[in-house]
Short mmCIF file of C-alpha atoms in Angstrom, two decimals:
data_model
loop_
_atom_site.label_atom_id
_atom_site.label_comp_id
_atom_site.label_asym_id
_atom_site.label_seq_id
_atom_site.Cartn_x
_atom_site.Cartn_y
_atom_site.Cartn_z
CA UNK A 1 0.00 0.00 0.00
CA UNK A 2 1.25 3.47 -0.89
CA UNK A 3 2.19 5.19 2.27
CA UNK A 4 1.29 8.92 2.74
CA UNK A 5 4.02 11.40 3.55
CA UNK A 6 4.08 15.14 4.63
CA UNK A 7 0.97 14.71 6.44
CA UNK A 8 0.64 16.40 9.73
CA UNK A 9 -0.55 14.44 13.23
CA UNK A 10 -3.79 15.24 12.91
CA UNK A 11 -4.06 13.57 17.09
CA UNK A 12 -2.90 17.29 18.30
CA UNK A 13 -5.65 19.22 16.28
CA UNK A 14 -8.06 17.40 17.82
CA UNK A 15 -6.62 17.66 21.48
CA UNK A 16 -6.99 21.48 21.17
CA UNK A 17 -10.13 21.23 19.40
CA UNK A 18 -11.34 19.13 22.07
CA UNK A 19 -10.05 21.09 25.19
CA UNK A 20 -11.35 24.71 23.66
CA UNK A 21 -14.95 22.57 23.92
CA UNK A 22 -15.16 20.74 26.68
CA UNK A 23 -15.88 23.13 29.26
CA UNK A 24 -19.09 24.62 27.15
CA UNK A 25 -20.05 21.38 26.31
CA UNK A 26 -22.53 20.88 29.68
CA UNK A 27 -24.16 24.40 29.25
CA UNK A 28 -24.92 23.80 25.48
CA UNK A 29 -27.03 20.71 26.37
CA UNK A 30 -28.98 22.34 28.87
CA UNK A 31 -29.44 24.79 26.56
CA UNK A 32 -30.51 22.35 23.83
CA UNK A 33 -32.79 20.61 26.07
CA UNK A 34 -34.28 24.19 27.01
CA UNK A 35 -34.60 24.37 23.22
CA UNK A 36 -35.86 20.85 21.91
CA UNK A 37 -37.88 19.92 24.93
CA UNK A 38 -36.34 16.16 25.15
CA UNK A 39 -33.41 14.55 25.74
CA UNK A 40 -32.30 12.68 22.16
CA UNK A 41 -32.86 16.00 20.20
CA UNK A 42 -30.63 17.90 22.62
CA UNK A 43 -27.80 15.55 22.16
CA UNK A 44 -28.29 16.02 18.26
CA UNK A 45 -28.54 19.33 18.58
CA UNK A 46 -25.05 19.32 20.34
CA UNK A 47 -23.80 16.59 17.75
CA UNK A 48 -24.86 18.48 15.04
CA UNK A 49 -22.93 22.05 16.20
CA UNK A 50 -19.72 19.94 17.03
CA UNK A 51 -19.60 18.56 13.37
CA UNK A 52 -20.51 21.94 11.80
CA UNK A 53 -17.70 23.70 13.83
CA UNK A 54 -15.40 21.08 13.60
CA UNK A 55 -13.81 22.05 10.00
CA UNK A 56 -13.25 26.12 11.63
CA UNK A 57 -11.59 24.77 14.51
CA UNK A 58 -8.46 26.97 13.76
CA UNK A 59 -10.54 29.85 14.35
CA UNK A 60 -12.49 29.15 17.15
CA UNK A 61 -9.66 30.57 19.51
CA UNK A 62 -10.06 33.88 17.77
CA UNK A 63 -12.98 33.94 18.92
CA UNK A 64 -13.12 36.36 22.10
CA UNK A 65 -16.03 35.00 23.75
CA UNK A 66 -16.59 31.79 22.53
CA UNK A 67 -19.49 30.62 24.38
CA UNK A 68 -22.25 33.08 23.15
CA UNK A 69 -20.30 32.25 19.62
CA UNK A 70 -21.29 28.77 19.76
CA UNK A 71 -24.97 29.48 21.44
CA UNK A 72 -25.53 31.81 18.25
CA UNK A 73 -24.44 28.72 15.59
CA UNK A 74 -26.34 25.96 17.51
CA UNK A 75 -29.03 28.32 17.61
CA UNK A 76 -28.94 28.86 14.15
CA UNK A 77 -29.10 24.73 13.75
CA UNK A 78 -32.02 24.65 15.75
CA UNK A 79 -33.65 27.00 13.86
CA UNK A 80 -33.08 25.41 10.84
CA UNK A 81 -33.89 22.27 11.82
CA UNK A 82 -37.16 23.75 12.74
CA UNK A 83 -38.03 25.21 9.41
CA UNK A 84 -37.24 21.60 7.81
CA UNK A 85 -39.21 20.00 10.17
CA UNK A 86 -42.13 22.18 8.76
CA UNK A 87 -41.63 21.78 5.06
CA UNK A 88 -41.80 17.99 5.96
CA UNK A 89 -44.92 15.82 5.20
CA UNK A 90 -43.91 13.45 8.79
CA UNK A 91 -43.88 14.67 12.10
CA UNK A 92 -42.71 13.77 15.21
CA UNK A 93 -44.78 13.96 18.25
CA UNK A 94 -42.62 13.76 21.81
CA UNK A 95 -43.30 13.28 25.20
CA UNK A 96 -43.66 16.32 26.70
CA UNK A 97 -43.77 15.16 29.87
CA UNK A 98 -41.35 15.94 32.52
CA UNK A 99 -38.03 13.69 31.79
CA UNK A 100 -36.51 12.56 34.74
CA UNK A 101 -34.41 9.49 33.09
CA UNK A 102 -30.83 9.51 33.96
CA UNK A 103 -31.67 12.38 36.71
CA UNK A 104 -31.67 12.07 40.26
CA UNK A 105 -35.09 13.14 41.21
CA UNK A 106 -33.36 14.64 44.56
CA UNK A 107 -32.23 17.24 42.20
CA UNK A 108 -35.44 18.63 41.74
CA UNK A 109 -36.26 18.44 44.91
CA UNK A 110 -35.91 22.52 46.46
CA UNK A 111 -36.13 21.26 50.11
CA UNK A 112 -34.39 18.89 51.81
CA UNK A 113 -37.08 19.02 54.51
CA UNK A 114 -40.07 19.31 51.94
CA UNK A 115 -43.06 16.85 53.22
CA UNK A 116 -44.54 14.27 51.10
CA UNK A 117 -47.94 17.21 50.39
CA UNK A 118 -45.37 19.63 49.56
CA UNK A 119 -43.54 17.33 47.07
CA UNK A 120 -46.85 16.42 45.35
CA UNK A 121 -48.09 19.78 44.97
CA UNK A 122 -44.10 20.97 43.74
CA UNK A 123 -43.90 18.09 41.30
CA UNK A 124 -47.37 18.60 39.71
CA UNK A 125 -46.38 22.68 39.84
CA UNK A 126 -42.74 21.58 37.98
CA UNK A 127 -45.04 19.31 35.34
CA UNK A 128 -47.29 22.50 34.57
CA UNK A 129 -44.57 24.97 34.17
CA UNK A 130 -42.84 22.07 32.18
CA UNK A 131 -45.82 21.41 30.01
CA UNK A 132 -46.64 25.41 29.66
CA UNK A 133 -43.35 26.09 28.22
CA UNK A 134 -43.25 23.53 25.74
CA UNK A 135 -46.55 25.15 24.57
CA UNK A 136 -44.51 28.96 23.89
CA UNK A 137 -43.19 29.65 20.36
CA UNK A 138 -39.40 28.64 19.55
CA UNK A 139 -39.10 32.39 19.78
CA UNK A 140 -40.75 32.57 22.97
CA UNK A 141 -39.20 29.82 24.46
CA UNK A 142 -35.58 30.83 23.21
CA UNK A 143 -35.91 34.34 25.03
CA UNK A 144 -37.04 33.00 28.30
CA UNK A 145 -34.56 30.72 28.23
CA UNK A 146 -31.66 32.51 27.68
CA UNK A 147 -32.39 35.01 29.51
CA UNK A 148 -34.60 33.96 32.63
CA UNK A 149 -33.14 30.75 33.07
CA UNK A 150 -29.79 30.97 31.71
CA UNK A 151 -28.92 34.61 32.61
CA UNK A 152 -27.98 36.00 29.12
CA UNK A 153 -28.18 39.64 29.16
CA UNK A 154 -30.03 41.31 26.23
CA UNK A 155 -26.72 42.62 24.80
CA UNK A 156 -25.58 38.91 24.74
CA UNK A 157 -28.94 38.33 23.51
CA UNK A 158 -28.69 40.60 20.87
CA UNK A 159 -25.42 38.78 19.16
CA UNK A 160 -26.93 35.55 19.72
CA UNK A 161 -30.15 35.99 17.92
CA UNK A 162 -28.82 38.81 15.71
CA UNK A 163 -31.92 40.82 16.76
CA UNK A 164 -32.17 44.46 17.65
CA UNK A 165 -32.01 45.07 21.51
CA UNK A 166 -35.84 46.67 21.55
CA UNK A 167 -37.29 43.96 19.78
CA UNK A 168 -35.71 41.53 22.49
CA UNK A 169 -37.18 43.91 25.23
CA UNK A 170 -40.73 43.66 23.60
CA UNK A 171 -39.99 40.32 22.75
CA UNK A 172 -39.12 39.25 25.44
CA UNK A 173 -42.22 40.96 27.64
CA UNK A 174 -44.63 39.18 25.08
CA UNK A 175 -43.31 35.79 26.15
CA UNK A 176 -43.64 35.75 29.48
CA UNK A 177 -46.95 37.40 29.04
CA UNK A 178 -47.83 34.48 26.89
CA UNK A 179 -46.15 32.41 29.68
CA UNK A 180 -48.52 33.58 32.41
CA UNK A 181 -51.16 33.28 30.36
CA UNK A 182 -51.14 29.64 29.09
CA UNK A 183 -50.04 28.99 32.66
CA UNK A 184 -52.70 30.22 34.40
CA UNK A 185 -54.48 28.10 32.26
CA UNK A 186 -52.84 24.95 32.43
CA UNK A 187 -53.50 25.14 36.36
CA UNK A 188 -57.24 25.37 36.17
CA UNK A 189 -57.43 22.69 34.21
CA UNK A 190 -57.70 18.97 35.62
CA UNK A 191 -54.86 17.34 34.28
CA UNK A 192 -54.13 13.45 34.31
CA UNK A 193 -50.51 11.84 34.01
CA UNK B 20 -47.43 55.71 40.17
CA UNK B 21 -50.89 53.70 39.57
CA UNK B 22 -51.24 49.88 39.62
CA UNK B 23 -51.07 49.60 35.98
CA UNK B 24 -48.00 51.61 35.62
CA UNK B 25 -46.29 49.60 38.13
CA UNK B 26 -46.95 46.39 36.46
CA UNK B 27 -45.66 47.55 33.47
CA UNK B 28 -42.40 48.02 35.15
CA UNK B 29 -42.14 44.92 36.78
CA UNK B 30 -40.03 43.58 33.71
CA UNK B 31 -37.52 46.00 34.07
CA UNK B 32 -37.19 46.04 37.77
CA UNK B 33 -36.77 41.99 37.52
CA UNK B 34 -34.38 43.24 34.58
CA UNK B 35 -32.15 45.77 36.98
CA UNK B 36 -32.46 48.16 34.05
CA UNK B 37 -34.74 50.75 36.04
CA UNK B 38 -32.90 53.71 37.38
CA UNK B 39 -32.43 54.37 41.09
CA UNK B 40 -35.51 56.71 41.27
CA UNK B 41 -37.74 54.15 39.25
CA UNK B 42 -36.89 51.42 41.34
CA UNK B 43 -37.54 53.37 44.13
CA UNK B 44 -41.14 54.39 42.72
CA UNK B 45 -41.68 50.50 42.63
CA UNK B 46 -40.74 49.31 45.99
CA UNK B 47 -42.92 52.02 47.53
CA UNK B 48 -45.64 50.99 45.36
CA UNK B 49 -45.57 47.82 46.61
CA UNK B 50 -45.43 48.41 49.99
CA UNK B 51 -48.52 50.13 49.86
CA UNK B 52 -50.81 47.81 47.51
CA UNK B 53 -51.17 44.51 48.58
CA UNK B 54 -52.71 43.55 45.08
CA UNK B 55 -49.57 44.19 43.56
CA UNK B 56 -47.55 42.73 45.88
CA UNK B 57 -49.44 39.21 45.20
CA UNK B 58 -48.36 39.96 41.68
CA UNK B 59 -44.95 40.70 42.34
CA UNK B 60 -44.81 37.72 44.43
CA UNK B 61 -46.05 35.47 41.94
CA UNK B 62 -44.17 37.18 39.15
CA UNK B 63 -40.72 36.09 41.67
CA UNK B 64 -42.29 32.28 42.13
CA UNK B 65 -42.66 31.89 38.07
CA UNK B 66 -39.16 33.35 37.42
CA UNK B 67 -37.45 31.07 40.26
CA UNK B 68 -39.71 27.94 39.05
CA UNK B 69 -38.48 28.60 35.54
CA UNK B 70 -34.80 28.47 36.82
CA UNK B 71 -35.76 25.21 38.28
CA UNK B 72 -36.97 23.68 35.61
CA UNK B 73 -35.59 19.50 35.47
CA UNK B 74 -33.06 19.08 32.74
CA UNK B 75 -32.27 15.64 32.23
CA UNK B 76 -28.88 14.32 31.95
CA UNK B 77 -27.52 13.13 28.98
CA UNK B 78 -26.44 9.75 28.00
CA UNK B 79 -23.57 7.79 29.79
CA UNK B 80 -19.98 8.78 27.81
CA UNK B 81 -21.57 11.72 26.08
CA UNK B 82 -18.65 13.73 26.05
CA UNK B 83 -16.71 11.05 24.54
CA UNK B 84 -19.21 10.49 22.19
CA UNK B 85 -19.32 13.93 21.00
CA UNK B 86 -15.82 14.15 19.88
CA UNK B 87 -15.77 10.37 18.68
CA UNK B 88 -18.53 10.83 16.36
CA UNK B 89 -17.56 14.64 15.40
CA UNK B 90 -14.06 12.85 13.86
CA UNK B 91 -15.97 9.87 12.53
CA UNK B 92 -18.17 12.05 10.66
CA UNK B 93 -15.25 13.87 9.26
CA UNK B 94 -13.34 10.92 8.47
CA UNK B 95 -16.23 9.44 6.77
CA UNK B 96 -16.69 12.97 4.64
CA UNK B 97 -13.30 12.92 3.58
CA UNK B 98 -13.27 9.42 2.36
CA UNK B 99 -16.10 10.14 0.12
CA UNK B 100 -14.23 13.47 -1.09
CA UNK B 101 -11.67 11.12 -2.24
CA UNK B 102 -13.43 8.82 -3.73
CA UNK B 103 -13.09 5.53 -1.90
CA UNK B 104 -14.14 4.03 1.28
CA UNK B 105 -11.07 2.86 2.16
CA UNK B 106 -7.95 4.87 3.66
CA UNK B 107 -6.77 8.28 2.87
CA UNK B 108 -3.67 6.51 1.71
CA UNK B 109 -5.43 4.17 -0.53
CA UNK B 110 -7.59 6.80 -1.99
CA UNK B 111 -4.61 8.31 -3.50
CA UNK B 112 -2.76 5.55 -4.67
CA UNK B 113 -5.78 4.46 -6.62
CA UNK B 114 -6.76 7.61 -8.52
CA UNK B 115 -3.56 9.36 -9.60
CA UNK B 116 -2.00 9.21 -13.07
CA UNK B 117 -1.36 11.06 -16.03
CA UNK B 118 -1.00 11.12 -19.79
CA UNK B 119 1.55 13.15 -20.82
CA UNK B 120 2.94 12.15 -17.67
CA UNK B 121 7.19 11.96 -17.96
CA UNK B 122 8.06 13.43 -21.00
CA UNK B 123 11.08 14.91 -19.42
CA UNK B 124 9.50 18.34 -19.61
CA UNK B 125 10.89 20.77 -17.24
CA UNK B 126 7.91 22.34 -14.66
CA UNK B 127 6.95 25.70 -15.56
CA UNK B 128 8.82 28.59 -14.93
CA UNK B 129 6.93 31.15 -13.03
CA UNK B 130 5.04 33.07 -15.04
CA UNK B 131 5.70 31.04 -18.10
CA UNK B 132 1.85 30.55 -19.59
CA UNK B 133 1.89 28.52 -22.48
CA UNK B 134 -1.64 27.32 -22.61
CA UNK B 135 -4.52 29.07 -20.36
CA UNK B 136 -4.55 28.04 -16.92
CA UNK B 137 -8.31 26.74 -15.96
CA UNK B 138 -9.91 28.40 -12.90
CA UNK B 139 -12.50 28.41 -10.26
CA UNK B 140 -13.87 30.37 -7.65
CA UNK B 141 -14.40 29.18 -3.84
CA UNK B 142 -15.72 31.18 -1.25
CA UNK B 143 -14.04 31.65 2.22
CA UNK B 144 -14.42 28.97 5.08
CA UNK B 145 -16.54 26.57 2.97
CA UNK B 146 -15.00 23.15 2.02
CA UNK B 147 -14.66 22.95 -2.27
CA UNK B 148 -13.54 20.11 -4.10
CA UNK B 149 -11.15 20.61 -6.92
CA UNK B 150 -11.28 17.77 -9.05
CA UNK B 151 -7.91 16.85 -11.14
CA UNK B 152 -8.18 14.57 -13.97
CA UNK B 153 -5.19 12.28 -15.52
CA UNK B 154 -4.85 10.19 -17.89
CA UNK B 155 -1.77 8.02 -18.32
CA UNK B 156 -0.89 5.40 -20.95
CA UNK B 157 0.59 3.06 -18.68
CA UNK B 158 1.24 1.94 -15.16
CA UNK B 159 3.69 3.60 -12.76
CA UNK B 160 5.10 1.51 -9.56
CA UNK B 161 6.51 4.56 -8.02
CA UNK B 162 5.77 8.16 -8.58
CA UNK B 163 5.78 10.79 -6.20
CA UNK B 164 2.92 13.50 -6.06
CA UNK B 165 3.34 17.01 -4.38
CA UNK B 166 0.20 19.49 -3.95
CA UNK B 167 1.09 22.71 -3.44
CA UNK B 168 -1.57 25.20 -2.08
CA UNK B 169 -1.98 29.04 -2.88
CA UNK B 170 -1.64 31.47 0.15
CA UNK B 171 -4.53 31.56 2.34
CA UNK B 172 -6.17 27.60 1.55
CA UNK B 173 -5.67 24.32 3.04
CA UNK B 174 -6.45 20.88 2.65
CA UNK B 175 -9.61 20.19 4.55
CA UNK B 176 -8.13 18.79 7.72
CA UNK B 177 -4.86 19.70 6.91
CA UNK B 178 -4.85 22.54 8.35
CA UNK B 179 -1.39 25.10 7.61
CA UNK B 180 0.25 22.40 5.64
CA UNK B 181 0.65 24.33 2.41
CA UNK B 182 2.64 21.17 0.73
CA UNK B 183 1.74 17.96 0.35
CA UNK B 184 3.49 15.30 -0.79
CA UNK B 185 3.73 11.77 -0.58
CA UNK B 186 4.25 8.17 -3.12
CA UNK B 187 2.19 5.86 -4.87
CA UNK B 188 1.14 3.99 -7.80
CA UNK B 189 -0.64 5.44 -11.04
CA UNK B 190 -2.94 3.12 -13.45
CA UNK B 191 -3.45 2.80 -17.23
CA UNK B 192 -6.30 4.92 -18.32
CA UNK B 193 -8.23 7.66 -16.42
CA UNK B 194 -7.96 8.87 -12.64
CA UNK B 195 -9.53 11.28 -10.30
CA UNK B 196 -7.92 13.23 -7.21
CA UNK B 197 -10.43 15.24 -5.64
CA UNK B 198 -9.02 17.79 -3.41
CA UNK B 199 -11.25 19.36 -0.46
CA UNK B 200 -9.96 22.49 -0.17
CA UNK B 201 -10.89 25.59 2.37
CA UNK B 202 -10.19 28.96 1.93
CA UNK B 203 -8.80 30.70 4.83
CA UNK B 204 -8.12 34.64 3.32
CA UNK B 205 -9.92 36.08 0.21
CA UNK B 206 -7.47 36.37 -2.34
CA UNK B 207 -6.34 34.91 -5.81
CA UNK B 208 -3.57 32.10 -6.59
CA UNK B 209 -2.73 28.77 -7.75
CA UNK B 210 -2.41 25.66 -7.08
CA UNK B 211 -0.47 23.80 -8.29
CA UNK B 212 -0.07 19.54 -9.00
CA UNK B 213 2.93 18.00 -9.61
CA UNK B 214 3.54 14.38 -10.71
CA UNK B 215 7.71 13.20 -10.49
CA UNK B 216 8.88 9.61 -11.55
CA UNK B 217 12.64 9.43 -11.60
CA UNK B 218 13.85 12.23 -13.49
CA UNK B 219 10.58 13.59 -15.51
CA UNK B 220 7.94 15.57 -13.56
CA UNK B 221 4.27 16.50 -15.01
CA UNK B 222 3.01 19.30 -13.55
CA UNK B 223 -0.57 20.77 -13.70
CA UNK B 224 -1.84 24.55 -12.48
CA UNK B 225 -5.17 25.58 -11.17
CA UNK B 226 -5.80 29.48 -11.20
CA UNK B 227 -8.30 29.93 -7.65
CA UNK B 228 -10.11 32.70 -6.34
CA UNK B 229 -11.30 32.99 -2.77
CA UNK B 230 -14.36 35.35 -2.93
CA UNK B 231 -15.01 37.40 0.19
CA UNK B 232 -18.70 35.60 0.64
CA UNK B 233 -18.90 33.46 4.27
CA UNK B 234 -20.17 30.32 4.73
CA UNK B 235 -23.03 29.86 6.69
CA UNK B 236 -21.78 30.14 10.08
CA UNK B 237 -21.63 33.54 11.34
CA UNK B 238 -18.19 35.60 11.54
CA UNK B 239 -15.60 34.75 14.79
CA UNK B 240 -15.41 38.92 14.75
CA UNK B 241 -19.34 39.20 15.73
CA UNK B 242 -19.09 39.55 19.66
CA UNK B 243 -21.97 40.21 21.97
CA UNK B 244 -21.35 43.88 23.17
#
């Protein structure tokens, strides 16, 4: 077999490419779970940046801030995604249910001296909130969670979604308008698990 | 400040982006109406619920899996660029040759342009495959091959390696060596092939152009303010 010279080790490129990612790589799940709603389509979501930014690694430490870099382009694939999704004849319905696989309920538990009442009433609370914002708009959803849950400020915000700051504002007061409303009624109805 | 004017602010007191003296206007207001302290109260329990929303963990090794499958992916890309499913190595040992491969013609000088040098365009960051063509009359055991890139663009995966050369084996009749190629700078230049077997050389010249368009990912230079 004809051997290959002049190559370079290609193990050392992916070392750095590797250590530039890893320490974002736990705060773009969450965020793609925030985004998708369930756990498979979060991990694509994640695959799906790596291989996209995995031909511009060389630039990625030119990058200044390099977190709200990589929020913008997996945004951008989720986005996408979304209007493909929509163009196609098959959808996919998920369980919008609260997904506690590979969790530790304890986690979700805000009281470590919470009775048995208290947890009821806080986990059927947690599965209306849960169910309420899977019923918001991607746009809806993707301001509230960047910048309620995850703490983004609307400057951030504004690079990330490539939107004018007073659109965010309005945007963003719209959503959690929408929020409260569609909460409000998700508690008075009767809901079965 | 009436009721309705104070809910309209809650946003931006939740926000911190109300002065001082609006703030102020706020907190007094809701000291003194209980109604809008209930909605400033629930307002706070929605916000901190939201923050506690479950996320659930991802799948054992997903780190690891991540990166593995990110390579594989590119591996597997690259392989197809070159034509085979087998190695890199293999790829170009099977497609290379030429016609008038080793007629003990000298490479060009530069700037010697006897016959018009065929071009194409590639825009910057995106991954184009230039596609060489050879023909050769016979078999060749042993030739060597050398790529040599224009300023500014790499082999995909190759990254600042702006020669490459190794050896391999050419076959009768007609080959393929598809080169993915990125841009790194806008700019023009060549590339250049060139094909050595003992003393002869064949040597073939692509005129490129990097246009200034981006690919679809947005620019490392747009920062959040």
């Amino acid at each position: 077999m004809a051997k290959i010279i002049g190559f370079p080790d290609k193990g050392s490129d992916q070392r750095g490419f590797e250590q530039l990612l890893q320490p974002h790589i736990d705060h773009l799940y969450r965020l793609a779970y925030r985004f998708a709603g369930n756990k498979p389509d979060a991990e694509d979501l994640v695959q799906d940046l790596m291989i996209k930014i995995y031909p511009r690694r060389k630039e990625l430490d030119q990058v200044e801030n390099l977190r709200p870099w990589l929020v913008r382009v997996m945004y951008n694939l989720f986005i996408d995604g979304k209007r493909r999704q929509s163009r196609s004849p098959i959808h996919l319905t998920v369980d919008n249910s609260p997904d506690y696989e590979g969790s530790d309920p304890i986690d979700y538990l805000e009281s470590e001296h919470m009775g048995p009442e208290e947890e009821t009433a806080r986990h059927l609370y947690n599965g209306h909130m849960v169910r309420t914002f899977d019923q918001l708009s991607n746009d809806h959803r993707m301001v509230i969670t960047l910048h309620d849950i995850e703490g983004y400020t609307l400057e951030e915000m504004t690079a990330i979604l490539d939107c004018p700051i007073g659109t965010l504002k309005s945007r963003l007061h719209r959503a959690r308008a929408r929020f409260r409303d569609l909460l409000k009624t998700s508690l008075s109805e009767p809901h079965c698990d | 400040m009436n009721c309705q004017e104070n809910f309209n602010r809650l946003d931006d007191y939740f926000d911190a982006t109300l002065d001082e003296a609006g703030r102020r206007a706020v907190d007094d207001h809701l000291a003194a109406c209980p109604t809008c302290r209930n909605a400033f109260d629930e307002e706070r329990s929605i916000r901190a619920a939201l923050r506690a929303l479950p996320v659930a963990s991802p799948g054992s090794d997903f780190h690891r899996r991540l990166f593995e499958n990110t390579y594989a992916h590119h591996k597997r890309s690259a392989r197809r660029r070159y034509g085979l499913g087998g190695a890199i190595a293999a790829s170009f040992f099977l497609v290379l040759a030429s016609t008038a491969l080793f007629k003990n013609t000298p490479p060009p000088a530069p700037g010697d342009r006897h016959e018009a040098i065929p071009g194409m365009t590639i825009s910057l960051n995106e991954v184009s495959d230039v596609k060489l063509i050879f023909k050769s009359a016979q078999n060749f055991d042993k030739a060597r091959f050398t790529i040599v890139l224009p300023p500014g663009v790499e082999l995909d995966g190759y990254p600042e390696q702006s020669e490459i050369s190794w050896e391999g084996r050419l076959k009768k009749g007609e080959n393929l060596l598809v080169l993915p190629v990125v841009a790194r700078n806008p700019g023009v230049g060549e590339l250049a092939a060139y094909v050595v077997h003992g003393d002869k050389e064949k040597s073939f010249r692509l005129h490129m152009n990097v246009n200034h368009q981006e690919s679809a990912l947005p620019s490392p230079a747009v920062q959040p303010a």
